[in-house]
Tab-separated table of C-alpha atoms and ligand atoms in Angstrom:
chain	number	residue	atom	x	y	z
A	996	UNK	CA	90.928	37.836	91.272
A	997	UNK	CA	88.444	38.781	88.766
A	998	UNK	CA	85.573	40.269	88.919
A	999	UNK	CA	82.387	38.062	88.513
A	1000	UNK	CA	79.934	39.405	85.888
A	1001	UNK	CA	76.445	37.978	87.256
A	1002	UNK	CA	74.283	37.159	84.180
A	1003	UNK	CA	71.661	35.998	86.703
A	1004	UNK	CA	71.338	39.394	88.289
A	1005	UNK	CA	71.464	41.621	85.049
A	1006	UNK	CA	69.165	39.183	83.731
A	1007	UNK	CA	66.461	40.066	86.294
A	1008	UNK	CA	67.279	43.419	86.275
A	1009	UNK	CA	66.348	43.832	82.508
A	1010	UNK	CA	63.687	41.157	82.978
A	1011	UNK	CA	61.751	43.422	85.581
A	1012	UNK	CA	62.154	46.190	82.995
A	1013	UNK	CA	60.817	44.338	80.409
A	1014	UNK	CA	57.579	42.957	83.002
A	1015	UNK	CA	56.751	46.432	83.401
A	1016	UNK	CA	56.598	47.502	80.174
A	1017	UNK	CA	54.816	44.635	79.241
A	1018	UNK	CA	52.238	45.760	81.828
A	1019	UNK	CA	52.117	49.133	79.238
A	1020	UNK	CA	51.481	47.348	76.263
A	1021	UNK	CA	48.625	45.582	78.053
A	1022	UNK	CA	46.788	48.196	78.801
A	1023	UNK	CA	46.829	48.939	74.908
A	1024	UNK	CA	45.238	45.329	74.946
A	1025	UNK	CA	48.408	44.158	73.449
A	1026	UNK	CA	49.929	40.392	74.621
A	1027	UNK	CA	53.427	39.644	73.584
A	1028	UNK	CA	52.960	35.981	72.298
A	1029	UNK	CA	55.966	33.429	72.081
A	1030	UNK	CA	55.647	29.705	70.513
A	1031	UNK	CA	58.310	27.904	71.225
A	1032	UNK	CA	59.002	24.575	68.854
A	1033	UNK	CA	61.010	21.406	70.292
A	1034	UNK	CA	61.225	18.107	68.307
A	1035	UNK	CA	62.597	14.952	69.859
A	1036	UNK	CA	64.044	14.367	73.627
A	1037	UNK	CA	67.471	15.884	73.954
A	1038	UNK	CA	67.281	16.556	77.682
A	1039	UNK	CA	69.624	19.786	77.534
A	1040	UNK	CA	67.207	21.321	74.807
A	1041	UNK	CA	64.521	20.738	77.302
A	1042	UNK	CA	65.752	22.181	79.961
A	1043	UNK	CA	66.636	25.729	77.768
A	1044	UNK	CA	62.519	25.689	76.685
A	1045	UNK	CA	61.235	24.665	80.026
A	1046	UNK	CA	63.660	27.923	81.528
A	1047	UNK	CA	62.110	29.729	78.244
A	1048	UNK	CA	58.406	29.460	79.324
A	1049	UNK	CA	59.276	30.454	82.790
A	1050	UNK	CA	60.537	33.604	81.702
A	1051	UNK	CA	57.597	34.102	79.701
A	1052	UNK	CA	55.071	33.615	82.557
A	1053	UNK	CA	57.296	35.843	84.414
A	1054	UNK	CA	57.144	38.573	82.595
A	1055	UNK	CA	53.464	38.198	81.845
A	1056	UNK	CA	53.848	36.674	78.186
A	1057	UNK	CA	51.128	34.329	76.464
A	1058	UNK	CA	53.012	31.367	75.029
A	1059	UNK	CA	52.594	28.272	73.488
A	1060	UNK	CA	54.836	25.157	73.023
A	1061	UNK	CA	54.968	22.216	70.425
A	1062	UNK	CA	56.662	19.853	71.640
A	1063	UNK	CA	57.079	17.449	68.557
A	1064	UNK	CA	58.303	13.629	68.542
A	1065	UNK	CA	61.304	13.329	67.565
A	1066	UNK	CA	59.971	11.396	64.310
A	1067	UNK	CA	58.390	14.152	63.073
A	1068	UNK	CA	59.001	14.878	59.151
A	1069	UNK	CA	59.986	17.867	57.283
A	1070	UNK	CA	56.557	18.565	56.219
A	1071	UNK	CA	54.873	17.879	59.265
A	1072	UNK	CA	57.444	20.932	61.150
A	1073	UNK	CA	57.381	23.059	58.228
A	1074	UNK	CA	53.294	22.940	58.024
A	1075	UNK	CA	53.591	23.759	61.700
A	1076	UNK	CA	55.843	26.974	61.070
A	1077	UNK	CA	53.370	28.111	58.580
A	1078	UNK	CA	50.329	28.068	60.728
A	1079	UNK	CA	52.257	29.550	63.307
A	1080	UNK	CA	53.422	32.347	60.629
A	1081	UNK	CA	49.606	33.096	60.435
A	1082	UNK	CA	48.698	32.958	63.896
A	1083	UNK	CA	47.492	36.315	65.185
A	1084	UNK	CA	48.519	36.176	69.047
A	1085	UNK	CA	51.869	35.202	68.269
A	1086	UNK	CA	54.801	37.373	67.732
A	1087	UNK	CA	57.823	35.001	67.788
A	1088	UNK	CA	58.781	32.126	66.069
A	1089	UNK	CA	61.101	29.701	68.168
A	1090	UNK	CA	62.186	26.592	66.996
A	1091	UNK	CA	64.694	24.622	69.278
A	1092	UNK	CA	68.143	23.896	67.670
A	1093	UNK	CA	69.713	21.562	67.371
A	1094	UNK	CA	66.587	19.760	65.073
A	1095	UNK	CA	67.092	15.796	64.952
A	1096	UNK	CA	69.241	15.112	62.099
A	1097	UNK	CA	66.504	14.094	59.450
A	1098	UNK	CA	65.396	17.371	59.657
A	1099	UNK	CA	66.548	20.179	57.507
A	1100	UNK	CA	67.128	23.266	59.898
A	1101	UNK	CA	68.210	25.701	56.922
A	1102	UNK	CA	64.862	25.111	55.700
A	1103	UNK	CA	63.010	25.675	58.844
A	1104	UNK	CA	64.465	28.686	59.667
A	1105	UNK	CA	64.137	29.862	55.782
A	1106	UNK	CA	60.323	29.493	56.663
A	1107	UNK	CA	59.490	31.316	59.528
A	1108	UNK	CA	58.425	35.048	58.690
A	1109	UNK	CA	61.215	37.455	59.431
A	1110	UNK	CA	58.690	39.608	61.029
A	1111	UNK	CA	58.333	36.624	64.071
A	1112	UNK	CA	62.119	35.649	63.541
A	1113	UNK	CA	62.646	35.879	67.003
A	1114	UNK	CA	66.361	34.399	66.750
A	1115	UNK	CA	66.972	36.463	64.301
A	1116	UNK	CA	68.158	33.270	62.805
A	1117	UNK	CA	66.307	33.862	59.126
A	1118	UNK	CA	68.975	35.463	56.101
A	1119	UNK	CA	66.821	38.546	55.492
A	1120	UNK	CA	67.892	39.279	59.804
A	1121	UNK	CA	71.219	38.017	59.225
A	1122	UNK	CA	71.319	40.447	56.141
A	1123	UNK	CA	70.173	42.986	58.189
A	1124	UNK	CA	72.255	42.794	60.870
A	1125	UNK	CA	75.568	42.362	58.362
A	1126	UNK	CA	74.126	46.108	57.237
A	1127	UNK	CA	73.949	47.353	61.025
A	1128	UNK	CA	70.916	47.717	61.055
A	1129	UNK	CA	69.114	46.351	64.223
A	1130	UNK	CA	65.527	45.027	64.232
A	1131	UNK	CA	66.185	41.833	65.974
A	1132	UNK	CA	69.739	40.914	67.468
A	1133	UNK	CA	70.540	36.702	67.698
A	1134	UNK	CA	70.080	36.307	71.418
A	1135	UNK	CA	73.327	34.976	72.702
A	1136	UNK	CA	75.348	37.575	71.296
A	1137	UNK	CA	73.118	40.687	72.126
A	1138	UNK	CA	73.488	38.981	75.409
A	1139	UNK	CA	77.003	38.884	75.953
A	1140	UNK	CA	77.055	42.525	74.488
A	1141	UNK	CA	74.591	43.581	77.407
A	1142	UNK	CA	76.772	41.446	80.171
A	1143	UNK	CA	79.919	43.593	78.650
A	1144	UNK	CA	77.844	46.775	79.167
A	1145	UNK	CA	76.688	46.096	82.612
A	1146	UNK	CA	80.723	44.713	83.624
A	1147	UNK	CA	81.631	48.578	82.381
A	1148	UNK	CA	83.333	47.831	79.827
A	1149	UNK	CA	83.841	49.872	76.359
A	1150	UNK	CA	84.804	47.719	73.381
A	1151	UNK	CA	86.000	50.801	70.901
A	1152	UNK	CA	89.158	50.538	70.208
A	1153	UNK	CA	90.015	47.126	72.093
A	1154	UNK	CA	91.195	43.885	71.028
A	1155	UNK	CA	88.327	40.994	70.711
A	1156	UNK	CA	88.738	37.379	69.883
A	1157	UNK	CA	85.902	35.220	69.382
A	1158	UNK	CA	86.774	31.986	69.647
A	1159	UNK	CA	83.986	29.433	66.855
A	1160	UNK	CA	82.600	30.973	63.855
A	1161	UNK	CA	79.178	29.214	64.631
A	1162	UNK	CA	75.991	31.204	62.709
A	1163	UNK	CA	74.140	31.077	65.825
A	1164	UNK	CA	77.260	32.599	68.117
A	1165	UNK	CA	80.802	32.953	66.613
A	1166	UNK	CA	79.714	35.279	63.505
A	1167	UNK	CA	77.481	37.171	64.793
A	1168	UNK	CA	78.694	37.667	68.055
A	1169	UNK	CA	82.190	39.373	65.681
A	1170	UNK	CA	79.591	41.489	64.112
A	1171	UNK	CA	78.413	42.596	67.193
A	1172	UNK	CA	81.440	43.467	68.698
A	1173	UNK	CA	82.776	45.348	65.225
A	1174	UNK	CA	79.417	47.494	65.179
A	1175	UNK	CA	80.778	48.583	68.587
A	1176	UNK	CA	84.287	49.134	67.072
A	1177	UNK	CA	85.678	46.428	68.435
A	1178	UNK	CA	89.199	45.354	66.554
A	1179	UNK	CA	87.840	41.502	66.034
A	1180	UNK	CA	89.377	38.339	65.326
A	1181	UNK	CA	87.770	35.461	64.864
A	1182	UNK	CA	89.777	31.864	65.674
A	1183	UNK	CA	88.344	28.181	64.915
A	1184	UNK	CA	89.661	24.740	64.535
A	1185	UNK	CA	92.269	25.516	61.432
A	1186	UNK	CA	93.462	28.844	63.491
A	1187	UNK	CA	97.528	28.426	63.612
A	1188	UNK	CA	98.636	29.156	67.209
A	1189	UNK	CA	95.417	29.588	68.951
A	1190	UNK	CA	96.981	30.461	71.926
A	1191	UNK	CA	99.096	33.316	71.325
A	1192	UNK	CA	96.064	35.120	69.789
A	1193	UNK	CA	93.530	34.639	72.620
A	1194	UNK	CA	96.125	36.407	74.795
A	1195	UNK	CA	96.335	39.442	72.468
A	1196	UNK	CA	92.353	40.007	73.513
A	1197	UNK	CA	90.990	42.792	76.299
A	1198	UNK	CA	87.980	40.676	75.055
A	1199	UNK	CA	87.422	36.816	74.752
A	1200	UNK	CA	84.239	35.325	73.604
A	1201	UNK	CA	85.103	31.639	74.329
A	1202	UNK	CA	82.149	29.287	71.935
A	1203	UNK	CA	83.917	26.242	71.181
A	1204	UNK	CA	81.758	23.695	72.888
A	1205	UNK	CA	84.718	22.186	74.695
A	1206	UNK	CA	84.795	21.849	78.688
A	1207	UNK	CA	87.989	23.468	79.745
A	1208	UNK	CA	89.987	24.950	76.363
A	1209	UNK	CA	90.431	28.137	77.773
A	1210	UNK	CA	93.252	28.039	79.584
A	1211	UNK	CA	94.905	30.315	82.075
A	1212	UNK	CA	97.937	30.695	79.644
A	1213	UNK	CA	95.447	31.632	76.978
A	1214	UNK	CA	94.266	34.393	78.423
A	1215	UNK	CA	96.016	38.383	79.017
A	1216	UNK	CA	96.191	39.386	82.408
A	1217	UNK	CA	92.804	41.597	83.206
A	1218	UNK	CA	90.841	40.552	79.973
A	1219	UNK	CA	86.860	40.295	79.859
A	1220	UNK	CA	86.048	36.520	79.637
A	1221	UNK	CA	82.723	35.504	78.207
A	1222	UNK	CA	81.775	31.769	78.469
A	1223	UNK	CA	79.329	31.127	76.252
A	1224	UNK	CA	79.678	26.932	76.621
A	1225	UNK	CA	77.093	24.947	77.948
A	1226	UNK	CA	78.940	21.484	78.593
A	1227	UNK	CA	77.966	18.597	81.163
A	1228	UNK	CA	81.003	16.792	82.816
A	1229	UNK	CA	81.461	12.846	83.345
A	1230	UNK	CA	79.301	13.754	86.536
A	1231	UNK	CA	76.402	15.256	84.555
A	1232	UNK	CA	77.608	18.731	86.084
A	1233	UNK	CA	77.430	22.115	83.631
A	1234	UNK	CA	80.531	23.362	82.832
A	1235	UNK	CA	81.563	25.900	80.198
A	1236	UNK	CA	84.629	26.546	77.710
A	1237	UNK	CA	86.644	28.342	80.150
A	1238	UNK	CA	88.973	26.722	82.940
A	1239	UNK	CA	87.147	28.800	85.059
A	1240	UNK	CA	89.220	28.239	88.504
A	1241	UNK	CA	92.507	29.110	86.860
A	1242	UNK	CA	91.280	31.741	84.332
A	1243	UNK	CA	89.336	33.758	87.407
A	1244	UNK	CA	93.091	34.301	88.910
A	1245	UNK	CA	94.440	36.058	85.897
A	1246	UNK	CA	91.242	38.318	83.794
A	1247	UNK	CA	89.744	41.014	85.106
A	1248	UNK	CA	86.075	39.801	84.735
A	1249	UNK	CA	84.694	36.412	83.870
A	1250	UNK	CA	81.150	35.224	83.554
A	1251	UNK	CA	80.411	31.953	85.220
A	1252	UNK	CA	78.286	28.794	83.918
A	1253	UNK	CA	75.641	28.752	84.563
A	1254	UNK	CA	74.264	31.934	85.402
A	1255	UNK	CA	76.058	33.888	82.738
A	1256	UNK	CA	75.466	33.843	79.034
A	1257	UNK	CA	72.705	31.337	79.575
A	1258	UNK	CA	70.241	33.768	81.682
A	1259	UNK	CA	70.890	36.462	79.156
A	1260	UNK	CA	70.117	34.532	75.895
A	1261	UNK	CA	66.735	34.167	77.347
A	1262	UNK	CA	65.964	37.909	77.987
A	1263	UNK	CA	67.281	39.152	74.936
A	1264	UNK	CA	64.053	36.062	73.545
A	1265	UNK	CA	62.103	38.018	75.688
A	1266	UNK	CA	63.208	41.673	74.312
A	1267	UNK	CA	62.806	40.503	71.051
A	1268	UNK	CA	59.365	39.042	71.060
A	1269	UNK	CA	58.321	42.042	73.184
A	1270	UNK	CA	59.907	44.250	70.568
A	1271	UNK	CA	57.752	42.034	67.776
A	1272	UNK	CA	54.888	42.485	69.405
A	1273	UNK	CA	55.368	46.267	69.575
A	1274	UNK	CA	55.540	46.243	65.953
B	2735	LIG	N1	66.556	28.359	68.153
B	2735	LIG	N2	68.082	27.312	69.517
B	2735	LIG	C1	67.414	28.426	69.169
B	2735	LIG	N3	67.586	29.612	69.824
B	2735	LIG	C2	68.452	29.686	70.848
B	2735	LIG	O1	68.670	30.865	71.453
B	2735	LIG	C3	69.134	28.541	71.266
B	2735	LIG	N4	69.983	28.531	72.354
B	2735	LIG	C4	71.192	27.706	72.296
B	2735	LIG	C5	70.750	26.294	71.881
B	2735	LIG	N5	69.717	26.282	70.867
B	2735	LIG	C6	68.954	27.357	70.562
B	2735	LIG	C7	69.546	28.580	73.636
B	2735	LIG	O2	68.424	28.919	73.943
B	2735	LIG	C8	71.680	27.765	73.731
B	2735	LIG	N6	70.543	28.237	74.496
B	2735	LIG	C9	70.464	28.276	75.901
B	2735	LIG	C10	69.409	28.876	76.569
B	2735	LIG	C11	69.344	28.894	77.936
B	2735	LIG	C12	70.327	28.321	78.695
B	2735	LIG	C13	71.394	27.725	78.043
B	2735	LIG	C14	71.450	27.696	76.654
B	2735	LIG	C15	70.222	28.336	80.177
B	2735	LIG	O3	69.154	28.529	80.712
B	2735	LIG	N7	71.322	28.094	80.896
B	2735	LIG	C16	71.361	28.077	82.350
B	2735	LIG	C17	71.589	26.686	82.885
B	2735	LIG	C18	70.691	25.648	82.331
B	2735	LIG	C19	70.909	24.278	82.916
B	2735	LIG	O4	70.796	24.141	84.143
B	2735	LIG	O5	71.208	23.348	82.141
B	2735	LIG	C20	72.540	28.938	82.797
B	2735	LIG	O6	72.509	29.425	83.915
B	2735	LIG	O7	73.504	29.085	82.043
């Protein structure tokens, strides 16, 4: 049976961390500020900014959020970005993906200073990170790397394969792993014999978006499984990527959704903007 890496746990571990150094920095008269940007109604999206904020107040950040019809033009976002660019008590930028399709999210993130980049969604951070060096890491991934960490697990030298080449999780998450020495593969839709290469991996990063493709006979006996999907059943019940029943009998750690990736993507928000307001 595998072993059950608890996102929600590390997650308040490094979250209590993170309130007590924020207690530091306040005594320099220093706030870490977060504005968060939705547009529209997708009920999932609201549910990630609404756990967002929470964090925030719990580990005594100001922050702000926009919540913006989902009518809202171009100009109208981008005009908000800019003020928020300018805007002394903030220190990260967030702007909710997925944006309503009228909207232009290349652009949005193009305008958000890479200074309050947050995400670390902006080219100049993707550039960055593509160099090695580190100023802000993309959330989800620096995530899963800390879940790894905290499960015990090295990744020099081992066998990883990322499964979706997204920008927000697939690529970077194969950078991530390769800065750590990881031997990485990356697999998406046109990948010939899925299968047989998610078994090679001691590491599989499942972000496909797909309830249940991970399946037990995709998976080598004792391998770390991350599950980074967030996917609601027929029933309206979260589920992730991985057949989690049948894959728990055969790898040697598995994160579970929820309370895996998702609690971690949200305290590596909170590193980053505390790590922005440091700066
Ligand atoms: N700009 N857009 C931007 N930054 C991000 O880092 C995100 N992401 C992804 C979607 N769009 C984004 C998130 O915030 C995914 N994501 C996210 C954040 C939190 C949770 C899931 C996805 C989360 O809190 N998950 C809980 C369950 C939530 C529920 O009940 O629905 C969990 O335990 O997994």
């Amino acid at each position: 049976m595998a072993k059950l890496i608890d996102g929600k746990a590390i997650s308040a571990a490094l979250r209590e961390q993170i309130k007590q150094e924020t207690r530091l920095l306040a005594e320099q008269g220093i706030t870490p500020g977060l504005a968060v940007v939705i547009v529209g109604e997708d009920p999932a999206s609201q549910v990630y900014v609404r756990n967002k904020e929470k964090a925030c107040e719990e580990v005594g950040f100001y922050s702000e959020k926009y919540a913006l019809p989902a009518q809202t033009t171009q100009e109208e976002l981008l005009a908000l970005v800019e003020k928020l660019n300018h805007k002394p008590d903030i220190d990260g930028i967030l702007v909710q993906l997925p944006l309503p399709s009228h909207l232009d999210e290349k652009a949005v993130i193009a305008a958000i200073s890479p200074d309050k980049d947050v995400d670390a969604f902006h080219a100049v951070n993707v550039g960055r990170i593509m160099q090695g060096e580190y100023r802000f890491l993309p959330c989800t991934p620096a995530g899963i790397m800390e879940l790894i960490h905290a499960a015990g697990v090295a990744v020099e030298g081992k066998e990883c394969v990322v499964i979706g080449r997204s920008n927000i999780v697939g690529k970077p998450m194969a950078m991530l792993l390769l800065h750590e020495n990881g031997t990485v593969t990356i697999c998406h839709s046109r990948t010939k014999n899925l299968p047989e290469v998610a078994r090679r991996a001691d590491i599989l990063v499942a972000a496909v978006g797909k309830a249940g493709f991970v399946t037990a006979d995709m998976v080598k006996p004792g391998a770390v499984v991350i599950d980074v999907g967030m996917n609601r059943n027929a029933q309206g019940k979260l589920c992730g990527d991985v057949d989690f029943a049948a894959v728990s009998e055969i790898a040697g750690a598995i994160t579970p959704v929820p309370g895996g990736v998702g609690p971690m993507t949200i305290t590596m928000l909170l590193k980053n903007t505390l790590a922005a307001a440091r700066r």
